[in-house]
PDB file of C-alpha atoms in Angstrom:
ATOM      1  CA  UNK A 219     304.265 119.546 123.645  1.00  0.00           C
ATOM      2  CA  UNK A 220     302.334 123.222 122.508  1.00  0.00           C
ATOM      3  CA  UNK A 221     299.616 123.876 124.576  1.00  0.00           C
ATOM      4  CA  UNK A 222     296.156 124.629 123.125  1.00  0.00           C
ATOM      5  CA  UNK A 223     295.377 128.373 122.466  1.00  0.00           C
ATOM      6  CA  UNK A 224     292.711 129.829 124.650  1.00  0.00           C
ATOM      7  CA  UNK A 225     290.617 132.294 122.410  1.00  0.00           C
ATOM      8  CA  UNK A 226     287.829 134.466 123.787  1.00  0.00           C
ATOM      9  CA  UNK A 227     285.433 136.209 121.451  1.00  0.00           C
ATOM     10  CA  UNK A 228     283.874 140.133 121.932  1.00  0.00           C
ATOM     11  CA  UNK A 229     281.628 141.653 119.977  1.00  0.00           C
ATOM     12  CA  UNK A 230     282.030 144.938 119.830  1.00  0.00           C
ATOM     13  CA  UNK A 231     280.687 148.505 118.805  1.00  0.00           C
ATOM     14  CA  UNK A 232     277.608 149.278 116.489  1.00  0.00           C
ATOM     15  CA  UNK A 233     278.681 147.447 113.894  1.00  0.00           C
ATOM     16  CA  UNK A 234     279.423 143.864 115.479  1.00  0.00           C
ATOM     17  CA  UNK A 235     282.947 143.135 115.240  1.00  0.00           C
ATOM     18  CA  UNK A 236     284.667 140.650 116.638  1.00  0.00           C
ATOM     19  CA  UNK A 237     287.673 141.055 118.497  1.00  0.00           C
ATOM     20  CA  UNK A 238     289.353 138.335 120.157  1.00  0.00           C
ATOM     21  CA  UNK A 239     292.094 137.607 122.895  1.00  0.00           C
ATOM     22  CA  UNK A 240     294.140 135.130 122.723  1.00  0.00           C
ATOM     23  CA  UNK A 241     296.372 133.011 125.087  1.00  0.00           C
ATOM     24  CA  UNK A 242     298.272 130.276 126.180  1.00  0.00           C
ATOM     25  CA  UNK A 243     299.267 128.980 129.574  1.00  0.00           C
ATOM     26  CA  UNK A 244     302.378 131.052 129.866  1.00  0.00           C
ATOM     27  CA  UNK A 245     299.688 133.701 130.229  1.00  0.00           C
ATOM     28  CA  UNK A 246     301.140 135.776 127.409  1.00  0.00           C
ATOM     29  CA  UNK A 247     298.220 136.990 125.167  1.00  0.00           C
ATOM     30  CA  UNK A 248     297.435 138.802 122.004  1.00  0.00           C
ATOM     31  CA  UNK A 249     294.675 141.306 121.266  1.00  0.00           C
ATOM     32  CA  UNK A 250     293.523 141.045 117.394  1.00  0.00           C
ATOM     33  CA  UNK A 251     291.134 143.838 116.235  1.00  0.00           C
ATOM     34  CA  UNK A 252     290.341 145.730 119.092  1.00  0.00           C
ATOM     35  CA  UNK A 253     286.671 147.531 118.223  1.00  0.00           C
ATOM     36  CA  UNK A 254     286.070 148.255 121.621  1.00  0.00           C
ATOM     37  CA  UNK A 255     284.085 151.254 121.586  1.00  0.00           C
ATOM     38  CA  UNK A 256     281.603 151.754 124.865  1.00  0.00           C
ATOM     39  CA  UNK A 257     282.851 151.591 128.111  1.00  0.00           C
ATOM     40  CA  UNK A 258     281.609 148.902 129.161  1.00  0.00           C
ATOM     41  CA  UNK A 259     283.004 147.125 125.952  1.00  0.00           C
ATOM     42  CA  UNK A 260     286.661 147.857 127.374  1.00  0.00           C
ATOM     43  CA  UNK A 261     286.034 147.226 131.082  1.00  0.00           C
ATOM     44  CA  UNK A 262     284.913 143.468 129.676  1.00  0.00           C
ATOM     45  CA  UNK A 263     287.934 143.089 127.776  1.00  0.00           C
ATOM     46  CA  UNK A 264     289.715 144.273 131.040  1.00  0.00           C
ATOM     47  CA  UNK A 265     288.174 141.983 133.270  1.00  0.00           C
ATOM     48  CA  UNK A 266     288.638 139.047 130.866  1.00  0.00           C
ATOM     49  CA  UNK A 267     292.767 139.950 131.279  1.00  0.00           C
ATOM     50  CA  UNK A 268     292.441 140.487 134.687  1.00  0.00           C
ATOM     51  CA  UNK A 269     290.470 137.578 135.527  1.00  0.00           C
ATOM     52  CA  UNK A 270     292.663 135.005 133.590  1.00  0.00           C
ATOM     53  CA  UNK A 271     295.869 136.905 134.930  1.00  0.00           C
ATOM     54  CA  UNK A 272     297.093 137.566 131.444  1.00  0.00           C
ATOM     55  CA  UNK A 273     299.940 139.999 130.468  1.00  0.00           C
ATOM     56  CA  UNK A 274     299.030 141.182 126.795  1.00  0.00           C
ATOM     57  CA  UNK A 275     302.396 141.275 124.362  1.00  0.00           C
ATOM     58  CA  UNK A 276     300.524 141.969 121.182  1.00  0.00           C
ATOM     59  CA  UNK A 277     297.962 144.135 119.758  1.00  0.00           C
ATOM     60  CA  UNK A 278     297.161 143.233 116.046  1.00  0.00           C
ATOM     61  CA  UNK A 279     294.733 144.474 113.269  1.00  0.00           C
ATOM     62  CA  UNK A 280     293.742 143.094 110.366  1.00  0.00           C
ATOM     63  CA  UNK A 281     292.973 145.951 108.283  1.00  0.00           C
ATOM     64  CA  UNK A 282     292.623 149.710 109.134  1.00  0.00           C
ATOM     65  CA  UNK A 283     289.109 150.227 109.606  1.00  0.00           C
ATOM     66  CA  UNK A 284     287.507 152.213 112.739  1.00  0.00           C
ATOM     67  CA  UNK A 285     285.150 149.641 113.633  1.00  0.00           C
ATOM     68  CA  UNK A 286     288.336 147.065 113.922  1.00  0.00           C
ATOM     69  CA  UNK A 287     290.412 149.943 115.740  1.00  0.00           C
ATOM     70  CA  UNK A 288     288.119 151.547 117.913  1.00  0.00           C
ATOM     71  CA  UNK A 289     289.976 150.678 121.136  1.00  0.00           C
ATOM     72  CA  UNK A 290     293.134 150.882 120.085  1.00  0.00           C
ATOM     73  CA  UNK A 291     293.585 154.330 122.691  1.00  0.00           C
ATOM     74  CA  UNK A 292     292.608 152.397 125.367  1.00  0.00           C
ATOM     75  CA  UNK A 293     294.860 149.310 124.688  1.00  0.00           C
ATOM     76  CA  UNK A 294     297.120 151.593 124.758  1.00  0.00           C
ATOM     77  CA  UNK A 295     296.819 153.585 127.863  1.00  0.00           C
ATOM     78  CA  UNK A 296     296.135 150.418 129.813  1.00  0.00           C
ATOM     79  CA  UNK A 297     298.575 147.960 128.580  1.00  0.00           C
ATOM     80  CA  UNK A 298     301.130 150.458 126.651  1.00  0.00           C
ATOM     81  CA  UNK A 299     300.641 148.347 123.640  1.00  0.00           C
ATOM     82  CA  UNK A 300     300.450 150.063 119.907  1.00  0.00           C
ATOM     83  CA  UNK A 301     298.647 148.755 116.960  1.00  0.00           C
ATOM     84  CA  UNK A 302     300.322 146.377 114.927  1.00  0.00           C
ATOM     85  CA  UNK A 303     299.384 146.564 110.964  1.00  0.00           C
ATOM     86  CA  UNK A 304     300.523 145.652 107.942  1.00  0.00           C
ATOM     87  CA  UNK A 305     302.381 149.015 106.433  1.00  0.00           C
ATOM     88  CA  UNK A 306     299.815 149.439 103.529  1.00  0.00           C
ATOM     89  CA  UNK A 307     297.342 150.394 105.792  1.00  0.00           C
ATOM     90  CA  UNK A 308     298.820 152.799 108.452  1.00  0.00           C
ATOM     91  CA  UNK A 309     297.603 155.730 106.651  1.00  0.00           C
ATOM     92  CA  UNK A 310     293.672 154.072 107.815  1.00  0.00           C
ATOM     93  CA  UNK A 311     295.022 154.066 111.304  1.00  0.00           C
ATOM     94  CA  UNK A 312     296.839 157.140 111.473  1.00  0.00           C
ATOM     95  CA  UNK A 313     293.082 158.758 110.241  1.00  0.00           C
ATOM     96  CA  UNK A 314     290.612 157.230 112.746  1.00  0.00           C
ATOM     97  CA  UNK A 315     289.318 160.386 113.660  1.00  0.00           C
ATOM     98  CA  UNK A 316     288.444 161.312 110.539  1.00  0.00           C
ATOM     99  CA  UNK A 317     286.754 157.948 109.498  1.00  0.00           C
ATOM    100  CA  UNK A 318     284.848 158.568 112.319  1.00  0.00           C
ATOM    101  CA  UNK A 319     283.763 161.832 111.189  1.00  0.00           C
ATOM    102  CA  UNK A 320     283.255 160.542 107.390  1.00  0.00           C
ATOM    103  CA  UNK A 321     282.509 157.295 107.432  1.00  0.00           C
ATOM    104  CA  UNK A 322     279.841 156.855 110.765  1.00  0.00           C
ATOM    105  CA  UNK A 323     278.857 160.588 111.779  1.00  0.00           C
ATOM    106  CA  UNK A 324     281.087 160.002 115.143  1.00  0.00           C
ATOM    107  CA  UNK A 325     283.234 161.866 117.092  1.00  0.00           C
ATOM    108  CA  UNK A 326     286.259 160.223 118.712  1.00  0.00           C
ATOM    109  CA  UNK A 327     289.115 161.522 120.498  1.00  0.00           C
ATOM    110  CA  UNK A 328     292.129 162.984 117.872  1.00  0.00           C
ATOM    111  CA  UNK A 329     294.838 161.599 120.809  1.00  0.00           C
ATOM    112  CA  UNK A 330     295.478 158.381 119.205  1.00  0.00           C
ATOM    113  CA  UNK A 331     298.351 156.730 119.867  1.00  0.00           C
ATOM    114  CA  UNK A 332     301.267 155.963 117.524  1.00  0.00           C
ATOM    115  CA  UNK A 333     301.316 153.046 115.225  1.00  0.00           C
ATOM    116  CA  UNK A 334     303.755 150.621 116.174  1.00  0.00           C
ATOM    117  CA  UNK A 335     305.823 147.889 114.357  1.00  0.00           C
ATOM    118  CA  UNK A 336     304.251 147.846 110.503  1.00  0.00           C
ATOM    119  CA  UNK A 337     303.866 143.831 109.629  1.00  0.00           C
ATOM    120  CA  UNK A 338     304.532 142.683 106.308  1.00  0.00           C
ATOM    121  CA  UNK A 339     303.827 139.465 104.174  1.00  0.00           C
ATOM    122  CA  UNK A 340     305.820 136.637 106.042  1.00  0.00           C
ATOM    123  CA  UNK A 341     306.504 137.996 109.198  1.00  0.00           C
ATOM    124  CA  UNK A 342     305.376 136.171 112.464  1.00  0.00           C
ATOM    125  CA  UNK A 343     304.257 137.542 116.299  1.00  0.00           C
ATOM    126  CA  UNK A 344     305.374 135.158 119.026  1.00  0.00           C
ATOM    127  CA  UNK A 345     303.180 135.076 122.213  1.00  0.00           C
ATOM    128  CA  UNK A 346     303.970 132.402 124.600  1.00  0.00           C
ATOM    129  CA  UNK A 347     304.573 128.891 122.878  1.00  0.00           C
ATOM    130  CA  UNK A 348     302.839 130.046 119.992  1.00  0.00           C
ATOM    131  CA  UNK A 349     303.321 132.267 116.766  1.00  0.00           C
ATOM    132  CA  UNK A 350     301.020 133.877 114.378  1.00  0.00           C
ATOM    133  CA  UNK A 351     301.675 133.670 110.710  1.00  0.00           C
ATOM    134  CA  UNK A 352     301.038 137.629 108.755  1.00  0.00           C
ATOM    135  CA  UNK A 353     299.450 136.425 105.356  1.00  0.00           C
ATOM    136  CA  UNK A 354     298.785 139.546 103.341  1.00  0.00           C
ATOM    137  CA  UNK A 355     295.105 139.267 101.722  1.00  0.00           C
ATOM    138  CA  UNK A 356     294.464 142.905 100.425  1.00  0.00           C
ATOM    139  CA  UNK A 357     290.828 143.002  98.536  1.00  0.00           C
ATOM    140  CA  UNK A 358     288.733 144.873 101.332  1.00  0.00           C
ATOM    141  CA  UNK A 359     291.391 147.017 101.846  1.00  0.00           C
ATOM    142  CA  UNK A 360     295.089 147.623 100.579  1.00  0.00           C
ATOM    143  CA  UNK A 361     296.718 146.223 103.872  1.00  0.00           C
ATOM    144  CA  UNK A 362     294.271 143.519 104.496  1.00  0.00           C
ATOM    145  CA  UNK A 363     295.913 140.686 106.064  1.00  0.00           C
ATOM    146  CA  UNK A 364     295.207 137.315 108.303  1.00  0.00           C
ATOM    147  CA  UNK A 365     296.754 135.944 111.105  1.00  0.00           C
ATOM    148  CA  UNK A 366     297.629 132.205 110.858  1.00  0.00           C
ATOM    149  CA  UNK A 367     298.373 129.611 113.616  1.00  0.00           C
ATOM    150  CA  UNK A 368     299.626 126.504 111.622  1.00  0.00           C
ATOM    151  CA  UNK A 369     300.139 124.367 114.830  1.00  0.00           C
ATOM    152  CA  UNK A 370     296.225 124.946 115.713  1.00  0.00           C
ATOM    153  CA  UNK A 371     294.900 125.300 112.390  1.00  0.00           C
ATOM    154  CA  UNK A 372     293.447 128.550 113.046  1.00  0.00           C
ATOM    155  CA  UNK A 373     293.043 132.079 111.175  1.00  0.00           C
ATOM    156  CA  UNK A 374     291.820 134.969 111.793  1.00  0.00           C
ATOM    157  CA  UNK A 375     290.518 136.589 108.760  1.00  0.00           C
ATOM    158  CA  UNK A 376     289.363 139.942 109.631  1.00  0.00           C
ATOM    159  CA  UNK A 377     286.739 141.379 106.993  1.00  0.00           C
ATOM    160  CA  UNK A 378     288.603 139.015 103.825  1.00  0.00           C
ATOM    161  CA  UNK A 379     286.589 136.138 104.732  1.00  0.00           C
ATOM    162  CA  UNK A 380     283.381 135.924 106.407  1.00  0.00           C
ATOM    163  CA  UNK A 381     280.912 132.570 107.253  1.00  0.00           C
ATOM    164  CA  UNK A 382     279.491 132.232 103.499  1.00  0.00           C
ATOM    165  CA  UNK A 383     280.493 135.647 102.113  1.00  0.00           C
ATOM    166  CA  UNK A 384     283.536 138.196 102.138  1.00  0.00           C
ATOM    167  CA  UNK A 385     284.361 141.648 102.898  1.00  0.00           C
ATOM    168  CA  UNK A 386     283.530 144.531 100.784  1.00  0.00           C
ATOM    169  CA  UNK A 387     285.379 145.965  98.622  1.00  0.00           C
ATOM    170  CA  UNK A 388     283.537 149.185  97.255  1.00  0.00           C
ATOM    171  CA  UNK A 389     285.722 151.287  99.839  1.00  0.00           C
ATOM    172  CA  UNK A 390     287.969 154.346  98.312  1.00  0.00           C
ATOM    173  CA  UNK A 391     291.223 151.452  99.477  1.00  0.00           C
ATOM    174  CA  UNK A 392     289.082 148.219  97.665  1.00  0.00           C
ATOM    175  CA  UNK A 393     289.451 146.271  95.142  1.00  0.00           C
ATOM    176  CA  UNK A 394     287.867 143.640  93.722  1.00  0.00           C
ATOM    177  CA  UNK A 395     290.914 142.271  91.691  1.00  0.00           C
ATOM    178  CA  UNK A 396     292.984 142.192  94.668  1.00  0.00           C
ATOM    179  CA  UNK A 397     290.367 140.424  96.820  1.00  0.00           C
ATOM    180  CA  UNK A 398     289.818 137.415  94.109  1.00  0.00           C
ATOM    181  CA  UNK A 399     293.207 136.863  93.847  1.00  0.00           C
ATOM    182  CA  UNK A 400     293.420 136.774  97.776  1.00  0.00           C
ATOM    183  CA  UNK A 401     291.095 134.670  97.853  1.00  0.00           C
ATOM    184  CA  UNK A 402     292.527 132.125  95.143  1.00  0.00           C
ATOM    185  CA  UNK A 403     296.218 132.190  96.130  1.00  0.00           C
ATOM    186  CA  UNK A 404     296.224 132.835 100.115  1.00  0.00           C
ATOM    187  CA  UNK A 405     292.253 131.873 101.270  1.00  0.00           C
ATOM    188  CA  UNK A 406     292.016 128.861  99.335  1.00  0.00           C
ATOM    189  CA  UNK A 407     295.335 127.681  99.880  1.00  0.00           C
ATOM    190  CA  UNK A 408     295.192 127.005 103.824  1.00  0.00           C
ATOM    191  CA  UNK A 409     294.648 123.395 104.962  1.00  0.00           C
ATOM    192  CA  UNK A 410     291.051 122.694 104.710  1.00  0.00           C
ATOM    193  CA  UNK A 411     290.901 121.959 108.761  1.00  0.00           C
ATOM    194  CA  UNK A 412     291.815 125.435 109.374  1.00  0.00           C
ATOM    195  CA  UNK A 413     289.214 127.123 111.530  1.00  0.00           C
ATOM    196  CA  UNK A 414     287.714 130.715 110.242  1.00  0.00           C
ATOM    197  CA  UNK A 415     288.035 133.370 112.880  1.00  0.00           C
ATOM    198  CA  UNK A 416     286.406 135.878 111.114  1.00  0.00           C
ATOM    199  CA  UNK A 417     286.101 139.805 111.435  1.00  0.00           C
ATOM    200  CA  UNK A 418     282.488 139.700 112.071  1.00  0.00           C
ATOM    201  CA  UNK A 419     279.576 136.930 112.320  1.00  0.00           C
ATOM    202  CA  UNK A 420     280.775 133.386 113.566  1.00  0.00           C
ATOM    203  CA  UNK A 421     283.416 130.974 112.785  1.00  0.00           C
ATOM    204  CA  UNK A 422     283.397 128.805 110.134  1.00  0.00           C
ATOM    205  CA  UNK A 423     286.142 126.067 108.426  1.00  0.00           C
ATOM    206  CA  UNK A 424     287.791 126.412 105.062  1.00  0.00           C
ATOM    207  CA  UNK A 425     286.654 123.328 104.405  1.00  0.00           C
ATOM    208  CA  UNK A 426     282.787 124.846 104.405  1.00  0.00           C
ATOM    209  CA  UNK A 427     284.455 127.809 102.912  1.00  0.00           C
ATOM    210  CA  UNK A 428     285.518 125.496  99.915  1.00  0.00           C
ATOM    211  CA  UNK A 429     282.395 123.771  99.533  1.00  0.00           C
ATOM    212  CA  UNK A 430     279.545 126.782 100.498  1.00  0.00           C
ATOM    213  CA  UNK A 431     280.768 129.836  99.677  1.00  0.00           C
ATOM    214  CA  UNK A 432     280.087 131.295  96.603  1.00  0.00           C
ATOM    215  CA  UNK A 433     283.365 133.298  96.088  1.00  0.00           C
ATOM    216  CA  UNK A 434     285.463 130.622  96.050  1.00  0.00           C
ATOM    217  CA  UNK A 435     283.633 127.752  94.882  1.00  0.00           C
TER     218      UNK A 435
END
């Protein structure tokens, strides 16, 4: 029998992201949206691993934002993982120094590590006894995507869908089009018991989703 998923939350950087880690008892854990920015944002994410005695397979993003990407260099020097995206966004990834620079007024380092496998609609990341569905949702940006556990009715949803709202989509890569009909054929479509993991702010259901929010109601 599948053992439950352990998933711890951090919030991250100025803007409040949530990036979680998640794990099973083989010990085997993914990283999804890594916005670790200060220091002391990646030593808690370190101790977390440490502390649990996990061995991280996977790091995932949802989209390629900075605030979702920010520790992607140090997931990378400390467990020689790269960034695993759906291909429509690597170009976001590949220019994190340069949303930095546009986007926030920041400066972060231009030795980013390489992007690693590019995810497309369909494909699944095994960790443990477990495996995360890739279910592309562009809208907020053009390689938006969620992560789906059907055996734990879970998803994380990255900046698609929020508690009671959705992600923007007034960005250069946005689109309003795109995110309605993610929203209508992907969103709307998961079993309503499926717990929200969401980008930023807290969890929700898509049964609430249904019912509350007004962009799909």
């Amino acid at each position: 029998m599948t053992k439950a998923m352990n998933i711890k939350r951090f919030m991250c950087n100025p803007l409040q992201e949530n990036c979680y880690v998640v794990s099973d008892d083989s010990k085997e854990c993914v990283i999804i949206d890594c916005g670790a920015y200060y220091d002391e944002e990646c030593a808690a994410l370190d101790t977390y691993i440490s502390e649990q005695q996990l061995r991280p397979v996977h790091l995932l993003a949802t989209h390629g934002h900075l605030d979702h990407n920010f520790g992607n260099a140090h997931v990378f020097r400390q467990y020689g993982l790269k960034v695993e995206i759906c291909a429509a966004d690597q170009s976001l990834v590949e220019q994190l120094p340069e949303q930095a620079a546009t986007l926030f007024g920041m400066q972060i380092s231009n030795e980013q590590p390489p992007v690693g496998r590019l995810l497309s609609d369909g494909d699944e990341i095994t960790f443990g006894q477990h495996r995360l569905k890739v279910l592309q949702t562009p809208g907020h940006s053009h390689g938006s995507c969620l992560f789906y556990c059907e055996e734990e009715h879970t998803a994380f949803t990255g900046d698609t869908l929020f508690r009671m709202s959705i992600g923007r989509t007034d960005f250069a890569e946005g689109s309003w089009t795109a995110m309605a009909h993610s929203l209508q054929t992907v969103i709307a479509t998961l079993p309503k018991e499926t717990i929200v993991l969401a980008g930023h702010g807290p969890q929700s259901t898509i049964a609430d989703e249904l019912m509350y929010n007004p962009y799909l109601r």
